[in-house]
mmCIF file of C-alpha atoms in Angstrom:
data_model
loop_
_atom_site.group_PDB
_atom_site.id
_atom_site.type_symbol
_atom_site.label_atom_id
_atom_site.label_comp_id
_atom_site.label_asym_id
_atom_site.label_seq_id
_atom_site.Cartn_x
_atom_site.Cartn_y
_atom_site.Cartn_z
ATOM 1 C CA MET A 183 104.818 129.544 139.926
ATOM 2 C CA ASN A 184 102.650 130.559 137.005
ATOM 3 C CA THR A 185 102.643 129.737 133.345
ATOM 4 C CA LYS A 186 104.892 132.702 132.428
ATOM 5 C CA SER A 187 107.637 131.760 134.851
ATOM 6 C CA TYR A 188 107.306 128.165 133.747
ATOM 7 C CA PHE A 189 107.855 129.109 130.129
ATOM 8 C CA TYR A 190 110.665 131.390 131.016
ATOM 9 C CA GLY A 191 112.415 128.477 132.861
ATOM 10 C CA GLN A 192 112.021 126.253 129.847
ATOM 11 C CA SER A 193 113.161 128.894 127.445
ATOM 12 C CA LYS A 194 116.212 129.614 129.563
ATOM 13 C CA ARG A 195 117.079 125.943 129.640
ATOM 14 C CA ILE A 196 116.821 125.509 125.892
ATOM 15 C CA ARG A 197 118.976 128.563 125.417
ATOM 16 C CA LYS A 198 121.752 127.001 127.448
ATOM 17 C CA LEU A 199 121.600 123.900 125.251
ATOM 18 C CA PHE A 200 121.136 125.695 121.966
ATOM 19 C CA ARG A 201 124.809 126.117 121.094
ATOM 20 C CA GLY A 202 125.271 122.349 121.096
ATOM 21 C CA ILE A 203 121.875 121.867 119.313
ATOM 22 C CA PHE A 204 122.825 124.313 116.554
ATOM 23 C CA CYS A 205 126.311 122.807 116.079
ATOM 24 C CA LEU A 206 124.963 119.288 115.819
ATOM 25 C CA SER A 207 122.266 120.416 113.297
ATOM 26 C CA ILE A 208 124.952 121.901 111.103
ATOM 27 C CA VAL A 209 126.880 118.533 111.290
ATOM 28 C CA PHE A 210 123.640 116.703 110.128
ATOM 29 C CA ALA A 211 123.032 119.261 107.412
ATOM 30 C CA LEU A 212 126.537 118.890 106.064
ATOM 31 C CA VAL A 213 126.517 115.238 105.869
ATOM 32 C CA ILE A 214 123.038 115.005 104.212
ATOM 33 C CA GLY A 215 124.021 117.924 101.917
ATOM 34 C CA ILE A 216 127.253 116.373 100.777
ATOM 35 C CA CYS A 217 125.360 113.123 99.957
ATOM 36 C CA GLY A 218 122.954 115.248 97.780
ATOM 37 C CA TYR A 219 125.730 117.168 96.196
ATOM 38 C CA LEU A 220 127.777 114.035 95.331
ATOM 39 C CA TYR A 221 124.708 112.619 93.732
ATOM 40 C CA SER A 222 123.715 115.730 91.727
ATOM 41 C CA SER A 223 127.208 116.345 90.594
ATOM 42 C CA ASN A 224 127.436 112.947 88.965
ATOM 43 C CA SER A 225 128.365 113.760 85.460
ATOM 44 C CA ASN A 226 126.317 110.957 83.985
ATOM 45 C CA TYR A 227 123.179 112.088 85.529
ATOM 46 C CA THR A 228 123.838 115.792 85.064
ATOM 47 C CA LYS A 229 124.534 115.386 81.409
ATOM 48 C CA LYS A 230 121.827 112.767 81.045
ATOM 49 C CA THR A 231 124.265 110.373 79.474
ATOM 50 C CA SER A 232 123.832 107.535 81.957
ATOM 51 C CA LYS A 233 123.095 104.243 80.223
ATOM 52 C CA TYR A 234 122.183 100.790 81.251
ATOM 53 C CA GLU A 235 125.005 98.398 80.637
ATOM 54 C CA ILE A 236 123.550 95.094 79.236
ATOM 55 C CA GLY A 237 125.592 91.970 78.922
ATOM 56 C CA LEU A 238 124.754 89.764 75.981
ATOM 57 C CA LEU A 239 125.583 86.105 75.107
ATOM 58 C CA CYS A 240 124.325 85.149 71.614
ATOM 59 C CA ALA A 241 125.659 81.822 70.666
ATOM 60 C CA ASN A 242 123.266 81.733 67.712
ATOM 61 C CA GLU A 243 125.128 83.522 64.880
ATOM 62 C CA SER A 244 122.085 84.823 63.120
ATOM 63 C CA GLU A 245 122.060 87.541 60.452
ATOM 64 C CA ILE A 246 118.763 88.823 61.835
ATOM 65 C CA VAL A 247 119.950 89.032 65.424
ATOM 66 C CA SER A 248 123.083 90.675 64.262
ATOM 67 C CA VAL A 249 121.247 93.295 62.227
ATOM 68 C CA GLY A 250 118.893 93.909 65.145
ATOM 69 C CA LEU A 251 121.632 94.453 67.637
ATOM 70 C CA ASN A 252 123.384 96.784 65.252
ATOM 71 C CA LEU A 253 120.069 98.803 64.968
ATOM 72 C CA ALA A 254 119.671 98.936 68.767
ATOM 73 C CA GLN A 255 123.378 100.174 69.220
ATOM 74 C CA ASN A 256 123.482 102.649 66.396
ATOM 75 C CA LEU A 257 120.281 103.715 64.808
ATOM 76 C CA ASP A 258 117.384 103.053 67.098
ATOM 77 C CA ASP A 259 116.407 105.341 70.134
ATOM 78 C CA SER A 260 117.601 102.558 72.393
ATOM 79 C CA LYS A 261 121.206 103.697 71.887
ATOM 80 C CA TYR A 262 120.455 106.711 74.243
ATOM 81 C CA ILE A 263 119.556 104.332 77.249
ATOM 82 C CA ILE A 264 121.479 101.167 76.773
ATOM 83 C CA ASN A 265 125.022 100.016 75.927
ATOM 84 C CA ILE A 266 125.287 96.374 74.905
ATOM 85 C CA LYS A 267 128.466 94.500 75.993
ATOM 86 C CA GLU A 268 128.972 91.040 74.377
ATOM 87 C CA PHE A 269 130.410 88.110 76.268
ATOM 88 C CA SER A 270 131.845 84.775 75.061
ATOM 89 C CA SER A 271 130.586 82.688 77.976
ATOM 90 C CA GLU A 272 127.938 82.690 80.572
ATOM 91 C CA GLU A 273 130.731 82.608 83.294
ATOM 92 C CA GLU A 274 132.075 85.914 82.073
ATOM 93 C CA GLY A 275 128.593 87.476 82.037
ATOM 94 C CA PHE A 276 127.690 86.199 85.545
ATOM 95 C CA ASP A 277 131.010 87.440 86.905
ATOM 96 C CA ALA A 278 130.367 90.991 85.410
ATOM 97 C CA LEU A 279 126.814 90.961 86.849
ATOM 98 C CA HIS A 280 128.068 90.016 90.312
ATOM 99 C CA ARG A 281 130.667 92.836 90.051
ATOM 100 C CA ASN A 282 127.919 95.405 89.191
ATOM 101 C CA GLN A 283 129.631 96.077 85.893
ATOM 102 C CA ILE A 284 126.449 95.445 83.990
ATOM 103 C CA SER A 285 122.782 95.923 84.960
ATOM 104 C CA ALA A 286 121.547 92.704 83.353
ATOM 105 C CA PHE A 287 122.781 89.748 81.420
ATOM 106 C CA LEU A 288 120.784 88.433 78.428
ATOM 107 C CA VAL A 289 121.354 84.924 76.932
ATOM 108 C CA ILE A 290 119.876 84.257 73.470
ATOM 109 C CA PRO A 291 119.357 80.489 72.973
ATOM 110 C CA ASP A 292 121.916 78.698 70.723
ATOM 111 C CA GLU A 293 119.213 76.486 69.155
ATOM 112 C CA PRO A 294 118.636 77.239 65.482
ATOM 113 C CA ILE A 295 115.401 79.093 64.911
ATOM 114 C CA GLU A 296 114.267 76.514 62.374
ATOM 115 C CA GLU A 297 114.303 73.731 65.031
ATOM 116 C CA LEU A 298 112.306 75.910 67.497
ATOM 117 C CA ILE A 299 109.753 76.440 64.815
ATOM 118 C CA ALA A 300 109.671 72.822 63.891
ATOM 119 C CA GLN A 301 109.118 71.801 67.593
ATOM 120 C CA HIS A 302 106.439 74.605 67.986
ATOM 121 C CA GLN A 303 108.474 76.086 70.884
ATOM 122 C CA PRO A 304 108.622 79.861 71.250
ATOM 123 C CA PRO A 305 112.175 81.270 71.342
ATOM 124 C CA HIS A 306 113.148 82.049 74.899
ATOM 125 C CA VAL A 307 115.516 84.836 76.020
ATOM 126 C CA LYS A 308 116.986 84.235 79.490
ATOM 127 C CA LEU A 309 117.272 87.337 81.593
ATOM 128 C CA TYR A 310 119.399 87.614 84.764
ATOM 129 C CA THR A 311 119.293 90.713 86.914
ATOM 130 C CA ALA A 312 119.609 91.631 90.625
ATOM 131 C CA SER A 313 116.965 90.204 92.843
ATOM 132 C CA GLN A 314 115.143 93.368 93.809
ATOM 133 C CA LYS A 315 112.031 94.562 91.845
ATOM 134 C CA GLY A 316 113.220 98.122 90.951
ATOM 135 C CA ILE A 317 113.266 100.361 88.012
ATOM 136 C CA THR A 318 116.275 98.646 86.528
ATOM 137 C CA THR A 319 114.711 95.270 86.538
ATOM 138 C CA VAL A 320 111.617 96.579 84.947
ATOM 139 C CA VAL A 321 113.708 98.229 82.182
ATOM 140 C CA MET A 322 115.704 95.122 81.640
ATOM 141 C CA GLU A 323 112.661 92.937 81.311
ATOM 142 C CA GLU A 324 111.355 95.264 78.726
ATOM 143 C CA VAL A 325 114.715 95.156 76.753
ATOM 144 C CA ALA A 326 114.551 91.402 76.908
ATOM 145 C CA SER A 327 111.002 91.493 75.548
ATOM 146 C CA ILE A 328 112.173 93.723 72.675
ATOM 147 C CA ILE A 329 114.943 91.367 71.801
ATOM 148 C CA SER A 330 112.764 88.388 71.972
ATOM 149 C CA ASP A 331 109.885 89.744 69.969
ATOM 150 C CA ASP A 332 111.569 92.042 67.523
ATOM 151 C CA LEU A 333 114.633 90.031 66.775
ATOM 152 C CA ILE A 334 113.970 86.301 67.294
ATOM 153 C CA TYR A 335 110.427 86.316 65.992
ATOM 154 C CA THR A 336 111.560 88.349 63.039
ATOM 155 C CA GLU A 337 113.928 85.589 62.141
ATOM 156 C CA ALA A 338 111.267 82.992 62.700
ATOM 157 C CA ALA A 339 109.016 84.938 60.259
ATOM 158 C CA MET A 340 111.883 85.161 57.681
ATOM 159 C CA CYS A 341 112.498 81.407 57.915
ATOM 160 C CA ALA A 342 108.870 80.749 57.390
ATOM 161 C CA PHE A 343 108.783 83.142 54.508
ATOM 162 C CA HIS A 344 111.838 81.359 52.775
ATOM 163 C CA ASP A 345 110.035 77.913 53.264
ATOM 164 C CA ALA A 346 106.923 79.401 51.602
ATOM 165 C CA LEU A 347 108.921 80.748 48.710
ATOM 166 C CA VAL A 348 110.434 77.272 48.007
ATOM 167 C CA GLU A 349 106.999 76.019 47.160
ATOM 168 C CA THR A 350 106.517 78.853 44.400
ATOM 169 C CA ASP A 351 107.709 78.790 40.968
ATOM 170 C CA TYR A 352 109.420 82.258 41.350
ATOM 171 C CA SER A 353 112.959 82.636 39.964
ATOM 172 C CA GLU A 354 115.758 82.835 42.383
ATOM 173 C CA VAL A 355 116.277 86.493 41.734
ATOM 174 C CA ARG A 356 112.559 87.169 42.594
ATOM 175 C CA LYS A 357 112.801 85.149 45.695
ATOM 176 C CA GLU A 358 115.805 87.094 46.902
ATOM 177 C CA LEU A 359 114.187 90.434 46.169
ATOM 178 C CA LEU A 360 111.074 89.428 48.135
ATOM 179 C CA ALA A 361 113.137 88.267 51.088
ATOM 180 C CA LYS A 362 115.117 91.528 51.078
ATOM 181 C CA GLU A 363 111.902 93.592 50.901
ATOM 182 C CA LEU A 364 110.588 91.775 53.936
ATOM 183 C CA LEU A 365 113.669 92.313 55.764
ATOM 184 C CA LEU A 366 113.635 96.002 55.046
ATOM 185 C CA THR A 367 110.140 96.212 56.169
ATOM 186 C CA TYR A 368 111.167 94.667 59.563
ATOM 187 C CA ALA A 369 114.108 97.041 59.828
ATOM 188 C CA GLY A 370 111.804 100.015 59.094
ATOM 189 C CA VAL A 371 109.443 98.968 61.875
ATOM 190 C CA LEU A 372 112.335 98.653 64.338
ATOM 191 C CA LEU A 373 113.593 102.161 63.348
ATOM 192 C CA THR A 374 110.110 103.753 63.708
ATOM 193 C CA ARG A 375 109.303 102.281 67.073
ATOM 194 C CA SER A 376 109.767 105.616 68.855
ATOM 195 C CA SER A 377 107.165 107.359 66.513
ATOM 196 C CA ILE A 378 104.519 104.731 67.003
ATOM 197 C CA SER A 379 103.889 105.641 70.673
ATOM 198 C CA ASN A 380 103.939 108.972 72.633
ATOM 199 C CA VAL A 381 105.850 108.733 75.908
ATOM 200 C CA VAL A 382 105.030 111.183 78.587
ATOM 201 C CA VAL A 383 107.256 111.478 81.712
ATOM 202 C CA LEU A 384 105.002 111.878 84.814
ATOM 203 C CA GLY A 385 107.746 111.845 87.323
ATOM 204 C CA LEU A 386 109.425 109.385 89.569
ATOM 205 C CA GLU A 387 107.235 109.737 92.722
ATOM 206 C CA ASN A 388 104.205 112.042 93.266
ATOM 207 C CA GLY A 389 104.921 113.716 90.079
ATOM 208 C CA LEU A 390 108.426 114.787 91.053
ATOM 209 C CA SER A 391 111.477 114.657 88.825
ATOM 210 C CA LEU A 392 114.561 112.449 89.875
ATOM 211 C CA PHE A 393 116.266 115.362 91.576
ATOM 212 C CA GLY A 394 113.076 116.727 93.098
ATOM 213 C CA PHE A 395 112.407 113.296 94.588
ATOM 214 C CA PHE A 396 115.850 113.221 96.321
ATOM 215 C CA PHE A 397 115.508 116.919 97.306
ATOM 216 C CA CYS A 398 112.239 116.280 99.182
ATOM 217 C CA GLY A 399 113.612 113.204 100.763
ATOM 218 C CA LEU A 400 116.761 114.580 101.967
ATOM 219 C CA ILE A 401 115.050 117.711 103.325
ATOM 220 C CA LEU A 402 112.538 115.626 105.229
ATOM 221 C CA PHE A 403 115.168 113.212 106.523
ATOM 222 C CA TYR A 404 117.166 116.202 107.870
ATOM 223 C CA THR A 405 113.993 117.378 109.557
ATOM 224 C CA VAL A 406 113.516 114.018 111.202
ATOM 225 C CA MET A 407 117.137 113.735 112.347
ATOM 226 C CA LEU A 408 117.091 117.442 113.462
ATOM 227 C CA SER A 409 114.955 116.367 116.526
ATOM 228 C CA PHE A 410 117.835 114.283 117.797
ATOM 229 C CA CYS A 411 119.873 117.395 118.219
ATOM 230 C CA CYS A 412 117.444 118.444 120.831
ATOM 231 C CA ILE A 413 117.332 115.246 122.768
ATOM 232 C CA SER A 414 119.452 116.767 125.581
ATOM 233 C CA TYR A 415 116.391 118.918 126.194
ATOM 234 C CA PHE A 416 114.300 115.823 127.259
ATOM 235 C CA LEU A 417 116.973 114.329 129.568
ATOM 236 C CA GLY A 418 117.151 115.010 133.265
ATOM 237 C CA LYS A 419 113.449 115.833 133.590
ATOM 238 C CA ARG A 420 111.975 114.319 136.740
ATOM 239 C CA ASN A 421 108.340 113.582 137.657
ATOM 240 C CA GLU A 422 108.685 115.359 140.799
ATOM 241 C CA PHE A 423 109.217 118.656 138.981
ATOM 242 C CA PHE A 424 106.029 118.115 136.934
ATOM 243 C CA MET A 425 104.065 117.319 140.031
ATOM 244 C CA LEU A 426 105.410 120.384 141.922
ATOM 245 C CA SER A 427 104.603 122.617 138.852
ATOM 246 C CA ALA A 428 101.086 121.105 138.675
ATOM 247 C CA ALA A 429 100.617 121.807 142.425
ATOM 248 C CA ASN A 430 101.547 125.403 141.818
ATOM 249 C CA GLY A 431 98.953 125.994 139.053
ATOM 250 C CA VAL A 432 100.847 124.971 135.902
ATOM 251 C CA LYS A 433 98.816 121.926 134.784
ATOM 252 C CA ALA A 434 99.897 119.175 132.358
ATOM 253 C CA THR A 435 98.448 121.034 129.281
ATOM 254 C CA LYS A 436 100.265 124.256 130.044
ATOM 255 C CA GLN A 437 103.568 122.331 130.741
ATOM 256 C CA VAL A 438 103.529 120.377 127.558
ATOM 257 C CA LEU A 439 102.584 123.472 125.419
ATOM 258 C CA CYS A 440 105.366 125.621 126.986
ATOM 259 C CA GLU A 441 107.893 122.901 126.424
ATOM 260 C CA PHE A 442 106.639 122.179 122.894
ATOM 261 C CA VAL A 443 106.952 125.870 121.987
ATOM 262 C CA CYS A 444 110.580 125.918 123.183
ATOM 263 C CA PHE A 445 111.359 122.680 121.364
ATOM 264 C CA TYR A 446 109.813 123.881 118.114
ATOM 265 C CA ALA A 447 111.616 127.254 118.343
ATOM 266 C CA ALA A 448 115.012 125.467 118.574
ATOM 267 C CA ASN A 449 114.206 123.302 115.585
ATOM 268 C CA LEU A 450 112.885 126.353 113.637
ATOM 269 C CA ILE A 451 116.071 128.389 114.043
ATOM 270 C CA CYS A 452 118.230 125.502 112.878
ATOM 271 C CA ALA A 453 115.929 124.673 110.040
ATOM 272 C CA LEU A 454 115.754 128.354 108.755
ATOM 273 C CA PHE A 455 119.457 128.640 108.852
ATOM 274 C CA THR A 456 119.751 125.294 106.759
ATOM 275 C CA LEU A 457 117.160 126.490 104.352
ATOM 276 C CA LEU A 458 119.041 129.708 103.837
ATOM 277 C CA CYS A 459 122.153 127.801 102.973
ATOM 278 C CA VAL A 460 120.090 125.540 100.656
ATOM 279 C CA TYR A 461 118.768 128.716 98.906
ATOM 280 C CA ILE A 462 122.283 130.087 98.408
ATOM 281 C CA VAL A 463 123.315 126.751 96.825
ATOM 282 C CA LEU A 464 120.349 126.759 94.484
ATOM 283 C CA ARG A 465 120.851 130.378 93.594
ATOM 284 C CA THR A 466 124.550 129.935 92.671
ATOM 285 C CA GLY A 467 123.714 126.996 90.524
ATOM 286 C CA ILE A 468 125.726 124.428 92.549
ATOM 287 C CA MET A 469 122.775 122.211 92.577
ATOM 288 C CA GLU A 470 119.534 122.522 90.578
ATOM 289 C CA VAL A 471 115.963 121.228 91.266
ATOM 290 C CA PRO A 472 113.758 121.354 88.089
ATOM 291 C CA GLU A 473 110.556 122.045 90.216
ATOM 292 C CA LEU A 474 112.164 125.226 91.620
ATOM 293 C CA SER A 475 113.645 126.418 88.334
ATOM 294 C CA GLY A 476 112.327 129.701 86.898
ATOM 295 C CA HIS A 477 111.077 131.942 89.613
ATOM 296 C CA LEU A 478 113.313 130.524 92.298
ATOM 297 C CA THR A 479 112.759 133.049 94.980
ATOM 298 C CA GLN A 480 108.960 133.035 94.861
ATOM 299 C CA LYS A 481 108.828 129.221 94.536
ATOM 300 C CA TYR A 482 111.299 128.790 97.383
ATOM 301 C CA LEU A 483 109.388 131.088 99.654
ATOM 302 C CA THR A 484 106.221 129.086 98.964
ATOM 303 C CA PHE A 485 108.190 125.932 99.621
ATOM 304 C CA THR A 486 109.612 127.300 102.863
ATOM 305 C CA GLY A 487 106.209 128.308 104.077
ATOM 306 C CA MET A 488 104.855 124.691 103.612
ATOM 307 C CA TYR A 489 108.076 123.383 105.145
ATOM 308 C CA LEU A 490 107.581 125.343 108.394
ATOM 309 C CA VAL A 491 104.042 123.786 108.682
ATOM 310 C CA ILE A 492 105.520 120.386 108.096
ATOM 311 C CA LEU A 493 108.257 121.014 110.659
ATOM 312 C CA LEU A 494 105.555 121.893 113.216
ATOM 313 C CA GLY A 495 103.709 118.685 112.647
ATOM 314 C CA LEU A 496 106.925 116.503 112.770
ATOM 315 C CA CYS A 497 108.109 118.233 115.887
ATOM 316 C CA ALA A 498 104.741 117.360 117.523
ATOM 317 C CA PHE A 499 105.151 113.748 116.437
ATOM 318 C CA GLU A 500 108.844 113.680 117.809
ATOM 319 C CA PHE A 501 107.823 115.545 121.021
ATOM 320 C CA MET A 502 105.309 112.935 121.723
ATOM 321 C CA LEU A 503 107.852 110.134 121.272
ATOM 322 C CA PHE A 504 110.668 111.720 123.235
ATOM 323 C CA ASP A 505 108.434 112.862 126.142
ATOM 324 C CA ALA A 506 106.409 109.548 126.404
ATOM 325 C CA ILE A 507 109.456 107.227 126.539
ATOM 326 C CA GLY A 508 111.457 106.957 129.711
ATOM 327 C CA GLY A 509 115.040 106.068 130.307
ATOM 328 C CA ILE A 510 118.124 107.698 128.636
ATOM 329 C CA ILE A 511 118.940 104.783 126.345
ATOM 330 C CA ASN A 512 115.290 104.065 125.382
ATOM 331 C CA LYS A 513 114.616 107.800 124.808
ATOM 332 C CA PHE A 514 117.190 107.746 122.149
ATOM 333 C CA LEU A 515 116.939 104.203 120.680
ATOM 334 C CA MET A 516 113.205 103.834 120.381
ATOM 335 C CA PRO A 517 112.442 107.055 118.649
ATOM 336 C CA PHE A 518 115.340 106.470 116.312
ATOM 337 C CA ILE A 519 113.991 103.101 115.302
ATOM 338 C CA VAL A 520 110.553 104.386 114.841
ATOM 339 C CA LEU A 521 111.595 107.458 112.812
ATOM 340 C CA ILE A 522 113.938 105.617 110.598
ATOM 341 C CA GLY A 523 111.209 102.908 109.888
ATOM 342 C CA CYS A 524 108.657 105.677 109.125
ATOM 343 C CA SER A 525 111.002 107.473 106.900
ATOM 344 C CA PHE A 526 111.621 104.254 104.905
ATOM 345 C CA LEU A 527 107.994 103.471 104.574
ATOM 346 C CA SER A 528 107.245 106.981 103.537
ATOM 347 C CA GLY A 529 109.574 106.853 100.692
ATOM 348 C CA TYR A 530 112.244 109.237 101.887
ATOM 349 C CA PHE A 531 115.142 106.913 100.784
ATOM 350 C CA TYR A 532 113.437 104.797 98.017
ATOM 351 C CA PRO A 533 110.165 105.467 95.861
ATOM 352 C CA ALA A 534 107.324 104.125 97.866
ATOM 353 C CA SER A 535 105.786 102.623 94.572
ATOM 354 C CA PHE A 536 108.570 100.087 94.659
ATOM 355 C CA LEU A 537 107.538 98.789 98.062
ATOM 356 C CA PRO A 538 104.931 95.989 98.752
ATOM 357 C CA LYS A 539 101.287 97.288 98.600
ATOM 358 C CA ALA A 540 100.882 96.703 102.376
ATOM 359 C CA ALA A 541 103.940 98.842 103.068
ATOM 360 C CA GLN A 542 102.693 101.532 100.695
ATOM 361 C CA SER A 543 99.350 101.609 102.470
ATOM 362 C CA ILE A 544 100.988 102.026 105.891
ATOM 363 C CA GLY A 545 103.580 104.635 104.730
ATOM 364 C CA ALA A 546 100.799 106.740 103.121
ATOM 365 C CA VAL A 547 98.996 107.311 106.451
ATOM 366 C CA LEU A 548 101.962 107.809 108.684
ATOM 367 C CA PRO A 549 102.704 111.547 109.625
ATOM 368 C CA THR A 550 106.070 111.199 107.772
ATOM 369 C CA GLY A 551 104.198 109.948 104.538
ATOM 370 C CA VAL A 552 101.658 112.683 104.747
ATOM 371 C CA SER A 553 104.465 115.221 105.096
ATOM 372 C CA TYR A 554 106.172 113.953 102.024
ATOM 373 C CA ARG A 555 102.930 114.134 100.006
ATOM 374 C CA LEU A 556 102.506 117.744 101.248
ATOM 375 C CA LEU A 557 106.038 118.853 100.257
ATOM 376 C CA ALA A 558 105.788 117.082 96.932
ATOM 377 C CA ALA A 559 102.454 118.571 96.138
ATOM 378 C CA THR A 560 103.848 122.018 97.062
ATOM 379 C CA LEU A 561 106.663 121.619 94.588
ATOM 380 C CA THR A 562 104.516 120.347 91.809
ATOM 381 C CA GLY A 563 101.631 122.760 92.259
ATOM 382 C CA GLN A 564 99.034 120.107 93.206
ATOM 383 C CA ASN A 565 96.199 120.502 95.608
ATOM 384 C CA ILE A 566 97.247 120.228 99.278
ATOM 385 C CA GLY A 567 93.899 120.572 100.940
ATOM 386 C CA LEU A 568 93.214 117.004 102.189
ATOM 387 C CA PRO A 569 96.841 116.094 103.029
ATOM 388 C CA LEU A 570 97.223 119.397 105.073
ATOM 389 C CA LEU A 571 94.058 118.918 106.990
ATOM 390 C CA LEU A 572 95.118 115.295 107.835
ATOM 391 C CA PHE A 573 98.613 116.503 108.842
ATOM 392 C CA LEU A 574 97.253 119.201 111.164
ATOM 393 C CA THR A 575 94.933 116.673 112.692
ATOM 394 C CA TYR A 576 97.871 114.422 113.379
ATOM 395 C CA ALA A 577 99.700 117.222 115.024
ATOM 396 C CA ILE A 578 96.766 118.095 117.355
ATOM 397 C CA ALA A 579 96.314 114.377 118.122
ATOM 398 C CA GLU A 580 99.985 113.917 118.993
ATOM 399 C CA LEU A 581 100.074 116.919 121.328
ATOM 400 C CA ALA A 582 96.942 115.603 123.037
ATOM 401 C CA ILE A 583 98.588 112.208 123.553
ATOM 402 C CA ALA A 584 101.576 113.957 125.021
ATOM 403 C CA ILE A 585 99.332 115.924 127.360
ATOM 404 C CA ARG A 586 97.534 112.762 128.345
ATOM 405 C CA VAL A 587 100.661 110.942 129.127
ATOM 406 C CA ARG A 588 101.906 113.877 131.229
ATOM 407 C CA LYS A 589 98.672 113.861 133.189
ATOM 408 C CA LEU A 590 99.070 110.169 133.967
ATOM 409 C CA ARG A 591 102.683 110.893 135.233
ATOM 410 C CA ILE A 592 101.546 113.550 137.542
ATOM 411 C CA GLU A 593 98.544 111.596 138.872
ATOM 412 C CA LYS A 594 100.481 108.336 139.359
ATOM 413 C CA GLY A 595 103.784 109.645 140.053
ATOM 414 C CA ILE A 596 105.518 107.533 137.283
ATOM 415 C CA ASP A 597 108.703 108.629 135.581
#
């Protein structure tokens, strides 16, 4: 037996299994693709009309608070992102929050502002949201801050101004005009908040748009799951065969490389077919990724080229896992747990920036994390030099580990 005959035998084996591999890959692609389509076809996100539903309980019937809420709902730029729903009791608000009917519940204290000023206590707005620290919670905290600072402190200033006017000898008409002038000044500040600062959207994660983030995550998750379609290729291999092949001149290095080429080829064919289907979907406008808009064909070819490199590296990672672990159940279960964990830490399902710092640091150096940075950088036109070098280093190291494990098996006769 020589290397050529060994490679021919492995290629013949993968060809026999390929029909099942290809069908299973289509099932994976359909399931993941339907999830992406359902999300992208959501009318609220597509039309950019999605709003945060905010529950409000304001027992303090204040003119200033009422005016401020009216501005937020009708005149201020806040009307484009929030929709305020008033409740008559805390029980109603908590019930709506638990049913996910609102994103947050704000409670404005019922103590008169004058009493809070007299007691030298700052007005306090209670904010109730879900427990996780996500983008919704951050936005809700900012909304609570706006209401607390712009509305309640505005009323406190108005009360203090009225007290100061009492000590003057101005006429009642003059006092009323001055109070209205101050009120209009505050209203003007509220209305011009959007022109005070310049907001620049940098992207959700790695400079990607919302759809770009999910596109990268779903594509890479499909790539990770694609390897499980080929798990039958790793079953049934016995150490006696490896030892016999080594005795006939096909050493561990040649064995691993021949098997890896066949494994990668099967993944490559399935992935190319899926990428072609994705291109047709993007071309027909069923789904749209902002990073690929414009010169779609040219950008998609660049994206495909980098994806094939990423596929090579991830296949090396998965080949190492499948080949190193023995036992039918362990061969399926352990790589599944490892790959799902790596996908989560790398930000495939949820932006990595929302994870704890330790988890972010771990995810950034994993092969799956580097692959995400590579694909995101390709879509956004950023420099890919260092991540690409690190990724290829990982691929070589993983194949080297697989070869070392095979050598140990041959030397010690361990399955």
